[in-house]
Short mmCIF file of C-alpha atoms in Angstrom, two decimals:
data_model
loop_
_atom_site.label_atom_id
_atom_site.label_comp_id
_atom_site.label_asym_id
_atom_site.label_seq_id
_atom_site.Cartn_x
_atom_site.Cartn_y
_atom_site.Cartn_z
CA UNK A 1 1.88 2.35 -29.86
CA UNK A 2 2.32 2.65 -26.06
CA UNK A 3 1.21 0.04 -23.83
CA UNK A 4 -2.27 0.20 -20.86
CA UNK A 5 0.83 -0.15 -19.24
CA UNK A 6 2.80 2.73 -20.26
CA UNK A 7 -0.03 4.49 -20.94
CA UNK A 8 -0.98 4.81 -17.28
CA UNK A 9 2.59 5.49 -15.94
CA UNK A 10 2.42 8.43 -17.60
CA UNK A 11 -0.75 9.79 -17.19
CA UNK A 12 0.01 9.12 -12.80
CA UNK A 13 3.55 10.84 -13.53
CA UNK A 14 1.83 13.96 -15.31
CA UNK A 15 -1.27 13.71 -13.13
CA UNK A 16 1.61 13.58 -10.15
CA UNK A 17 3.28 16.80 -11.58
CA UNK A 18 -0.04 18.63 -12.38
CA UNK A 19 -1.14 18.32 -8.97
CA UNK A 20 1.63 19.16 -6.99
CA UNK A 21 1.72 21.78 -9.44
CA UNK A 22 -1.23 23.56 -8.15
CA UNK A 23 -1.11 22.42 -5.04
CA UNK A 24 2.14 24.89 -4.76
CA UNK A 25 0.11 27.48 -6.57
CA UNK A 26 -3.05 27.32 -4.90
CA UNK A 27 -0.84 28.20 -1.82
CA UNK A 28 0.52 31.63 -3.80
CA UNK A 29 -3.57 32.21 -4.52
CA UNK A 30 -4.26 35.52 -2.61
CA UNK A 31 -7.71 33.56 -2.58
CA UNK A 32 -6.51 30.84 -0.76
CA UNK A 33 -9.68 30.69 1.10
CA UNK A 34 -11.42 29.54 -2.03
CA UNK A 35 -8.84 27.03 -2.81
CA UNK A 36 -8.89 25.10 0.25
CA UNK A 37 -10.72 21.69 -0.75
CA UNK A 38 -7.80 21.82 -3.75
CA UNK A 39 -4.81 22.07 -2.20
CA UNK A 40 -6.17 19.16 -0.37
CA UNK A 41 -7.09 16.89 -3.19
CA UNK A 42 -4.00 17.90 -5.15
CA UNK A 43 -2.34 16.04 -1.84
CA UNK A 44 -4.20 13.69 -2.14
CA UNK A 45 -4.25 12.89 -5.57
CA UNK A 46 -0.32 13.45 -6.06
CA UNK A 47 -0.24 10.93 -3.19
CA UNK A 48 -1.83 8.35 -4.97
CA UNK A 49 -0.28 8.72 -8.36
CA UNK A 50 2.99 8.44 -6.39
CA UNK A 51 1.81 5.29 -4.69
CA UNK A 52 0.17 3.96 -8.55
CA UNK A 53 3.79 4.88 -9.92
CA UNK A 54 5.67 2.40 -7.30
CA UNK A 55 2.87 -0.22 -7.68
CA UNK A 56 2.90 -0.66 -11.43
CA UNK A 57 6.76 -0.26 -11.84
CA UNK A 58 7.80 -3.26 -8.99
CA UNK A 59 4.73 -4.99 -10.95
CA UNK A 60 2.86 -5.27 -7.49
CA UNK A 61 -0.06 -8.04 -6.90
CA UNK A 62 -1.94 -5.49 -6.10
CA UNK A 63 -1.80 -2.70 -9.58
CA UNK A 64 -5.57 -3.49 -9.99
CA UNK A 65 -6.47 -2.16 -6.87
CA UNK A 66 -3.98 0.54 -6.25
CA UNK A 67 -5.05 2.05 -9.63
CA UNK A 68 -8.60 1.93 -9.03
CA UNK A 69 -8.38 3.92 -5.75
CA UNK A 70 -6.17 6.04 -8.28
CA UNK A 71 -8.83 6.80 -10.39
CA UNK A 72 -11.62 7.39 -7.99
CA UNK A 73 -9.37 10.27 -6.02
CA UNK A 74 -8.19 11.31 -9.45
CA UNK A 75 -11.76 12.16 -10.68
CA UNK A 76 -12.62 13.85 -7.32
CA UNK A 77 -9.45 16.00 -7.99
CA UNK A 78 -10.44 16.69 -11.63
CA UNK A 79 -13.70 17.67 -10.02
CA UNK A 80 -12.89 20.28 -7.64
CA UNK A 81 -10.32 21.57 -9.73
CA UNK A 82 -12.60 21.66 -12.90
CA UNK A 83 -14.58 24.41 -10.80
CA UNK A 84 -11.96 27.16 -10.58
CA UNK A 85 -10.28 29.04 -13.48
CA UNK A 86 -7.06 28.95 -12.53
CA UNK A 87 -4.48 27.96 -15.28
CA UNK A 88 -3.18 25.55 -13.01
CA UNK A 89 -6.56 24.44 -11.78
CA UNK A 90 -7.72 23.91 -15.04
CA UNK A 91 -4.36 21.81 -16.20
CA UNK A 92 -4.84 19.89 -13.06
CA UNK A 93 -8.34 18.87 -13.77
CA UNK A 94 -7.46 17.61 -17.32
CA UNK A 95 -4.54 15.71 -16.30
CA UNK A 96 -6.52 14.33 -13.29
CA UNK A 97 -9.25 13.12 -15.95
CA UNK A 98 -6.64 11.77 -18.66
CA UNK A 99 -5.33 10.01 -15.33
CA UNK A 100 -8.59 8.55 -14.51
CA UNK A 101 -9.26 7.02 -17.58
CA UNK A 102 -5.43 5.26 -17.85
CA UNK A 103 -6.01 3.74 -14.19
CA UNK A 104 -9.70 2.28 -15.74
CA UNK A 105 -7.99 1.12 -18.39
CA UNK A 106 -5.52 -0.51 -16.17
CA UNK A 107 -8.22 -2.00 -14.22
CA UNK A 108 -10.45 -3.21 -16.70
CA UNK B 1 14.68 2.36 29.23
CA UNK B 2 14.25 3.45 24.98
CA UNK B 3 16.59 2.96 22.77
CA UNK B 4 17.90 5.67 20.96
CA UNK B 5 16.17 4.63 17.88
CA UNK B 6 12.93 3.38 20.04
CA UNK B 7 12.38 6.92 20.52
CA UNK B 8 13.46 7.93 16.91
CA UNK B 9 10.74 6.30 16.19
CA UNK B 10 7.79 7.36 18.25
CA UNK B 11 8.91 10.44 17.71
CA UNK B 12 8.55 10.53 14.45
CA UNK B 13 5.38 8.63 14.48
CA UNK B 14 3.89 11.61 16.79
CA UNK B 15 5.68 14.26 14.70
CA UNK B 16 4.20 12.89 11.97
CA UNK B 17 0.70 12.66 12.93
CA UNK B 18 1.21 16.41 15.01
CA UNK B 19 2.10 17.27 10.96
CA UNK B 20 -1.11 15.64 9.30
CA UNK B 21 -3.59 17.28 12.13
CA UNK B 22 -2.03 20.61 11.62
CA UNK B 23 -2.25 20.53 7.76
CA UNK B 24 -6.09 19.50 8.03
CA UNK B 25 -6.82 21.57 11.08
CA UNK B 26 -5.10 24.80 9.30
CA UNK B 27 -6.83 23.81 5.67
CA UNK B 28 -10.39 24.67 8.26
CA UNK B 29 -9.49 28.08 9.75
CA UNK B 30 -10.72 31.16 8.69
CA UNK B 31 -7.55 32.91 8.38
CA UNK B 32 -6.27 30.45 6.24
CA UNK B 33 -4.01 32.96 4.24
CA UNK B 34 -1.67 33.37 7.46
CA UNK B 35 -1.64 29.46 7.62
CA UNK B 36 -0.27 28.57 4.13
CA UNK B 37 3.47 28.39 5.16
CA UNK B 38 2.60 26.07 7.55
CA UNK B 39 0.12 23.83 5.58
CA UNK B 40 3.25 24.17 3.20
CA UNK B 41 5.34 22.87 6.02
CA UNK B 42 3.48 20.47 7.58
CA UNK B 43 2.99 18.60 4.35
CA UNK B 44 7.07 18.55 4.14
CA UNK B 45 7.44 17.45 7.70
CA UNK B 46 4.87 14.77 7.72
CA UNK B 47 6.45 12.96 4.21
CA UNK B 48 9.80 13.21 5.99
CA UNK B 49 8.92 11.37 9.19
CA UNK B 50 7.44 9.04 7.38
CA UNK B 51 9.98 8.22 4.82
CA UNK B 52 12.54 7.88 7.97
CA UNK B 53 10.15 5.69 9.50
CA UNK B 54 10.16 3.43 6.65
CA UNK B 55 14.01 3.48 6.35
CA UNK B 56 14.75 3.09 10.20
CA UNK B 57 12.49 0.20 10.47
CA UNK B 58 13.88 -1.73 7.30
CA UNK B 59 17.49 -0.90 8.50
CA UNK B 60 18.74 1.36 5.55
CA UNK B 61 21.78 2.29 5.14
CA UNK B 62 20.99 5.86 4.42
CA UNK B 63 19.48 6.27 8.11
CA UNK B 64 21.79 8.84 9.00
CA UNK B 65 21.71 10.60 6.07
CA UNK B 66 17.94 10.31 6.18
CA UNK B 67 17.33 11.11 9.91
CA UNK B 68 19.24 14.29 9.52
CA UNK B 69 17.10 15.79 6.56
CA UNK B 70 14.16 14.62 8.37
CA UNK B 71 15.78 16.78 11.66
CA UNK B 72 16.23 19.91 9.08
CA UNK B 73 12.64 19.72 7.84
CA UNK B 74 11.25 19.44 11.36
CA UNK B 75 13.09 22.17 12.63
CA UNK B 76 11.89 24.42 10.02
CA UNK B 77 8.18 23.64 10.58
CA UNK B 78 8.09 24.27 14.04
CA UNK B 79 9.93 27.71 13.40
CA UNK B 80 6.65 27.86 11.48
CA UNK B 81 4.11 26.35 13.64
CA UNK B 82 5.69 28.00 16.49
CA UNK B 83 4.54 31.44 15.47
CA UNK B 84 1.15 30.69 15.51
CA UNK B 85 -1.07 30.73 18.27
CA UNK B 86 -3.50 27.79 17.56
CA UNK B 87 -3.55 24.61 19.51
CA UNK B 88 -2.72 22.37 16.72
CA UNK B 89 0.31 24.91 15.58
CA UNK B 90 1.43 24.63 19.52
CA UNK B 91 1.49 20.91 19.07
CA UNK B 92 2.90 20.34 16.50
CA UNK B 93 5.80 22.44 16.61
CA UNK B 94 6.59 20.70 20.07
CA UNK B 95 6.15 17.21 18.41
CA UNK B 96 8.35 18.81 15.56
CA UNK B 97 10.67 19.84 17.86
CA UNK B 98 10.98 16.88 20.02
CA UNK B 99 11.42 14.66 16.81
CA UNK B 100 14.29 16.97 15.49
CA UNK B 101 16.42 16.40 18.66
CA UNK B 102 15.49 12.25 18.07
CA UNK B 103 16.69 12.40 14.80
CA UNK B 104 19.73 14.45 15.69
CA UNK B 105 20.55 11.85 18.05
CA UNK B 106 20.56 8.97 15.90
CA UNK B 107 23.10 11.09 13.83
CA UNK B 108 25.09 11.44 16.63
CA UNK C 1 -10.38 2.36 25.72
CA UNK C 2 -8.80 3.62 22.45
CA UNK C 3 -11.16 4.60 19.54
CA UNK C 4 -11.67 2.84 16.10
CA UNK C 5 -9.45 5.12 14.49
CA UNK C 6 -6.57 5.26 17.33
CA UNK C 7 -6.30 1.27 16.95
CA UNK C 8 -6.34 1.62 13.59
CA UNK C 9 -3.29 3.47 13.03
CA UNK C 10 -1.70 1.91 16.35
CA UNK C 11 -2.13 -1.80 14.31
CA UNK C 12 -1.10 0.20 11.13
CA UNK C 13 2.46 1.18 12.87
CA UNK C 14 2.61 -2.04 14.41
CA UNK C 15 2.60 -3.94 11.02
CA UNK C 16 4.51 -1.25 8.81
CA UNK C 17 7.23 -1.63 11.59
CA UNK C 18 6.88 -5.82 11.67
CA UNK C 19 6.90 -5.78 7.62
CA UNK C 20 10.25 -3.93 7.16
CA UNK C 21 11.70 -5.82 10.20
CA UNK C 22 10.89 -8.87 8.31
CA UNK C 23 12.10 -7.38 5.45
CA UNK C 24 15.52 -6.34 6.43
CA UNK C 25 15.85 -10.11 8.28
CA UNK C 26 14.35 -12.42 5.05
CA UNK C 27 17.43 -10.64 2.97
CA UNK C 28 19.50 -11.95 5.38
CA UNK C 29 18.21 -15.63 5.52
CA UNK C 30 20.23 -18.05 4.15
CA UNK C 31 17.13 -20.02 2.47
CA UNK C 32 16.69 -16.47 0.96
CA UNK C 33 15.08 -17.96 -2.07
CA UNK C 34 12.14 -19.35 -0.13
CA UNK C 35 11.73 -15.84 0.87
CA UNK C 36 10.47 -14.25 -1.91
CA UNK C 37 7.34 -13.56 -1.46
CA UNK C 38 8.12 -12.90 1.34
CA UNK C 39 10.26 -10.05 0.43
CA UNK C 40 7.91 -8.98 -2.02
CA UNK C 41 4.60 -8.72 0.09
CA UNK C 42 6.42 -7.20 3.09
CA UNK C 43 7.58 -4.29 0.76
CA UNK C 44 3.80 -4.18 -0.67
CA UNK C 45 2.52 -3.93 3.36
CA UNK C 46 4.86 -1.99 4.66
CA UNK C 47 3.89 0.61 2.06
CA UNK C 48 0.05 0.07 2.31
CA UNK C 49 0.39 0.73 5.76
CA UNK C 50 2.47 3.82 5.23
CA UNK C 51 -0.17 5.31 3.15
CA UNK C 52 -2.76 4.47 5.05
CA UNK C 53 -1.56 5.86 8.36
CA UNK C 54 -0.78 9.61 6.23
CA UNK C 55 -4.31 9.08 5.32
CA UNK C 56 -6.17 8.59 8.40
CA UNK C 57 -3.67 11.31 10.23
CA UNK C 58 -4.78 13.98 7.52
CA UNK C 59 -8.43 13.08 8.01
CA UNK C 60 -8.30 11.92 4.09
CA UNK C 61 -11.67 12.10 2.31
CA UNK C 62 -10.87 8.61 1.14
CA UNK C 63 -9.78 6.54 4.28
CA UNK C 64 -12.27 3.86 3.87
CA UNK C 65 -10.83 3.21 0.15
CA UNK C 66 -7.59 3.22 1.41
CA UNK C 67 -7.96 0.96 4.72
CA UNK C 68 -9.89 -1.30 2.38
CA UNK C 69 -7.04 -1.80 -0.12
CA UNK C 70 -4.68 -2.21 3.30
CA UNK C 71 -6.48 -4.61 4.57
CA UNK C 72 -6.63 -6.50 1.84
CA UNK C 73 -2.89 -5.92 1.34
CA UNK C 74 -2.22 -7.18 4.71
CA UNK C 75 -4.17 -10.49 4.98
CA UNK C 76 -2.25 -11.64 1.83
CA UNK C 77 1.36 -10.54 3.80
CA UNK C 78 -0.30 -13.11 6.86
CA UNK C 79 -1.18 -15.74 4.27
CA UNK C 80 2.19 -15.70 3.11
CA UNK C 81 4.34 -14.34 6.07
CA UNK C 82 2.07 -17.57 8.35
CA UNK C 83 4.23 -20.17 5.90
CA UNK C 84 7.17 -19.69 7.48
CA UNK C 85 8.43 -20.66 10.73
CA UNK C 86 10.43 -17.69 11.07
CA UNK C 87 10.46 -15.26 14.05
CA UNK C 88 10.46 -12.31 11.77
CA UNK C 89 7.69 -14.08 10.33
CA UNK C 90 5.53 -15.18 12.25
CA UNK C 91 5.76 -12.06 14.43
CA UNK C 92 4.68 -10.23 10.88
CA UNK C 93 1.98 -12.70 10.47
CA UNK C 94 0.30 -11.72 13.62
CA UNK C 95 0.74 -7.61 12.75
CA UNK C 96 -0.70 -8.03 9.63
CA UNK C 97 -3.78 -9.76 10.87
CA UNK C 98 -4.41 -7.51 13.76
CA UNK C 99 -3.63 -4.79 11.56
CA UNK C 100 -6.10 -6.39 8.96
CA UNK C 101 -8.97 -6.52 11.31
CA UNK C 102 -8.21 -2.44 12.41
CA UNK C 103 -8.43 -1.63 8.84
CA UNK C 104 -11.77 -3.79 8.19
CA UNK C 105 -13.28 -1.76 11.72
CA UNK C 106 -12.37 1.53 9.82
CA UNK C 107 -14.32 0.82 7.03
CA UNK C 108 -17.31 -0.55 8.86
CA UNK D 1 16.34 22.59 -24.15
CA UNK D 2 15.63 20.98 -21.03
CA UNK D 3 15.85 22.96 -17.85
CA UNK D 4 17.81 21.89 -14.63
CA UNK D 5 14.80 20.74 -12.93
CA UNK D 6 13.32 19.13 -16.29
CA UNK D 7 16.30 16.48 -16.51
CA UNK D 8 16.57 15.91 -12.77
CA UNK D 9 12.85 15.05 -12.48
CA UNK D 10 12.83 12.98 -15.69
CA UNK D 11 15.94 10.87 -14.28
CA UNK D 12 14.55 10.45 -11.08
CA UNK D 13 11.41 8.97 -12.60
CA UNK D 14 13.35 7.14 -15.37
CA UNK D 15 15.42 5.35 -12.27
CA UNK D 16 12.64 4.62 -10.29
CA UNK D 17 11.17 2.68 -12.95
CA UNK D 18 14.92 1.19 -13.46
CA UNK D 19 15.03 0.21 -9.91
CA UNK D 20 11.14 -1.11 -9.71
CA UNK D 21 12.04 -3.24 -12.50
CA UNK D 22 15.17 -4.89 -11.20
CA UNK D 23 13.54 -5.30 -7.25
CA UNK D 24 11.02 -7.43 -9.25
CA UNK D 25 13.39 -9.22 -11.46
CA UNK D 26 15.94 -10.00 -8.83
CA UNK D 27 13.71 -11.61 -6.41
CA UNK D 28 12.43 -13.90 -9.96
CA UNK D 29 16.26 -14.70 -10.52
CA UNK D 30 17.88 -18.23 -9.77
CA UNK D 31 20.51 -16.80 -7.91
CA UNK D 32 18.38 -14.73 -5.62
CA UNK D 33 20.97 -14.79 -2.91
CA UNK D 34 23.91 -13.04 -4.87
CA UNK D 35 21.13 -10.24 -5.29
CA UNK D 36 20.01 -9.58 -1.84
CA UNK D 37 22.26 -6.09 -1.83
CA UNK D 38 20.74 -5.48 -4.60
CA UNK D 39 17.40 -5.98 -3.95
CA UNK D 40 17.23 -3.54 -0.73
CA UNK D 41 19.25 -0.95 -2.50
CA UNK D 42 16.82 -1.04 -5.50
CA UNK D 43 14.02 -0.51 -3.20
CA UNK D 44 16.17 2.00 -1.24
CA UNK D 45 16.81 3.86 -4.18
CA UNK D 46 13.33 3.81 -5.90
CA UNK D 47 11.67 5.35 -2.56
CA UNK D 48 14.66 8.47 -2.72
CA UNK D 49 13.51 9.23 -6.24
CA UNK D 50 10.09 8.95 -5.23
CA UNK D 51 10.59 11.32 -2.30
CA UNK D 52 12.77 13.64 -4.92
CA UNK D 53 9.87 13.85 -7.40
CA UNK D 54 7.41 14.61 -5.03
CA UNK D 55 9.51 17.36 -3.49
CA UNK D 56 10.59 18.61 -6.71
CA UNK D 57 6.92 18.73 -8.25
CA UNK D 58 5.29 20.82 -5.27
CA UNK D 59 8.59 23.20 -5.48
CA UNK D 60 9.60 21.91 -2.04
CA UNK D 61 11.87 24.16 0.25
CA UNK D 62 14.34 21.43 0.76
CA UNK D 63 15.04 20.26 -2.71
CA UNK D 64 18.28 20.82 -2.73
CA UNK D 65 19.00 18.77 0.69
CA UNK D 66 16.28 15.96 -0.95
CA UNK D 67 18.29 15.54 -4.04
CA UNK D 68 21.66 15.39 -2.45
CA UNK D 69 20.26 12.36 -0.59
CA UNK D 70 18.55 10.82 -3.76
CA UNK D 71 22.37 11.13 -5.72
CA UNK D 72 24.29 9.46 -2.80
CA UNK D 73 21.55 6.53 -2.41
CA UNK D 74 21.47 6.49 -6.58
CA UNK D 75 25.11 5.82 -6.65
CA UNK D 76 25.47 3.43 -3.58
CA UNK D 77 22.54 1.49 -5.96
CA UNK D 78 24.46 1.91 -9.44
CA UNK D 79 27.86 0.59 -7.47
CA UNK D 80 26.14 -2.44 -6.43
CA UNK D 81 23.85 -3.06 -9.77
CA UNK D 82 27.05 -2.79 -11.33
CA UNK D 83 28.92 -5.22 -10.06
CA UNK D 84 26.08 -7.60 -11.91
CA UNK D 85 25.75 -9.16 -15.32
CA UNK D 86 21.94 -9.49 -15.59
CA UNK D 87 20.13 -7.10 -18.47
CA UNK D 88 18.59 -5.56 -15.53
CA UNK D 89 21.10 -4.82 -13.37
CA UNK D 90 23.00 -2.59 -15.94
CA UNK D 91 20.01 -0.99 -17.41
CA UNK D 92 19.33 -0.01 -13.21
CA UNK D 93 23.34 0.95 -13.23
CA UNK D 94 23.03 3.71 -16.06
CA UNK D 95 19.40 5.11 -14.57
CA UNK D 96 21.15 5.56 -11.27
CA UNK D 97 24.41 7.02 -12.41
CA UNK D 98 22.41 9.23 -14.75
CA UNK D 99 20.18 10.40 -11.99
CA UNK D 100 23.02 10.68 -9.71
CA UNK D 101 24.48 13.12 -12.00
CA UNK D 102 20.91 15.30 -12.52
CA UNK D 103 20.74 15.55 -8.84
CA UNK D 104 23.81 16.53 -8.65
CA UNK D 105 23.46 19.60 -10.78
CA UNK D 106 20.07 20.49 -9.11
CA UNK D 107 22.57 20.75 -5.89
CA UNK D 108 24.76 22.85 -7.36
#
């Protein structure tokens, strides 16, 4: 059985991937108008899985607080993502929400 | 009178910030589908200045190595921003440029 | 006078800058040992700081979250960084708590 | 089979994790000062493969550039973790020389 620990590594990794992801597709949209607030939250979000990822592998003081920040732009992510039907959209939102719960679980 | 890498440094620090203001500014215009190789850009540019401001201020040994991708990227985006007529674009793309030659003199 | 935000990331620089200097001269100590933490919470700043400052620059939904968790970062660099009698660290020290305070006026 | 790009982004995060882990275990070892090398390359190396994922995930123009840098730093990082006895230190040797290697054939 995988560890909180290992558990959230790889959520931020695929959450990481997923985001970038569409962020690089959302780009490609020929809607791109519609897609704006989500190519900025996939930045932002594959920002701070990036910054959870260094934090919980140097085992930083600060994990507890890194992945909370995690989670709240992660669910914001899943949000705005979650509202466009996108395949990548939609793949992003669920591995923004898997995310979300890891770093809570990490927290708690 | 600057050192060499005194002004590697601003100039990355201003490239990088010309970089984040462009990405946000273009992510607001209307004609955002002419923008998206320049959002695309701008995101590069800004996550190269500041990884070689991390590794010039904690004395890497990569710096060269570093300061020349980071002279690459910049160059690129303000081949990009340069085509474009809005302020930010302008700005940026002269903060781009201005931080390529930096960078190419620290190679030197 | 300079706004909120433009000391902000001015104190953020400043102490990203100080951190890896301090950095770079604990590894060369020869009491390296009683540098540790030292090493260790300059790495964690340096990085907060870095994140922070692509934050504010991209006009981040989430730059109160993430000046919070800086500042936070930083006043436990001072705590430890104040220990020593150090240039490198006291010179950090003082960053860190300037750049503390910024990040506390951000999220006021 | 795993692509290219599916081995070079799964070393890169296997030998940030590698490197993580030794930063932290180095600066908790007795002999801190016959790590000090160590402990900035680990670091050094870490942020490259952070950089590479990040580039590689959002389909970055400059991957190839990114992940030539990310295979020099990895094997500067696996010559020095090499030359080292702790558990560590050789797991961090064999991430880096195996990510050197996928980076290598994302160049090529």
């Amino acid at each position: 059985m995988k560890s909180t620990y290992e558990e959230c590594l790889q959520a931020c990794r695929e959450c990481l991937e997923a985001c970038n992801v569409c962020f690089d597709s959302c780009l490609k949209e020929d809607d791109v108008k519609m897609m704006v607030d989500c190519i900025r939250l996939d930045r932002e979000c594959a920002d701070a899985c990036g910054y959870a990822i260094q934090a919980m592998t140097r085992n930083s003081p600060f994990v507890k607080e890194i992945c909370e920040i995690c989670a709240t732009i992660c669910e914001r992510c899943a949000d705005e993502c979650g509202k466009h039907d996108h395949d990548h959209c939609k793949r992003c939102a669920e591995a923004c929400r898997k995310c979300a719960e890891a770093c809570r679980n990490m927290v708690a």
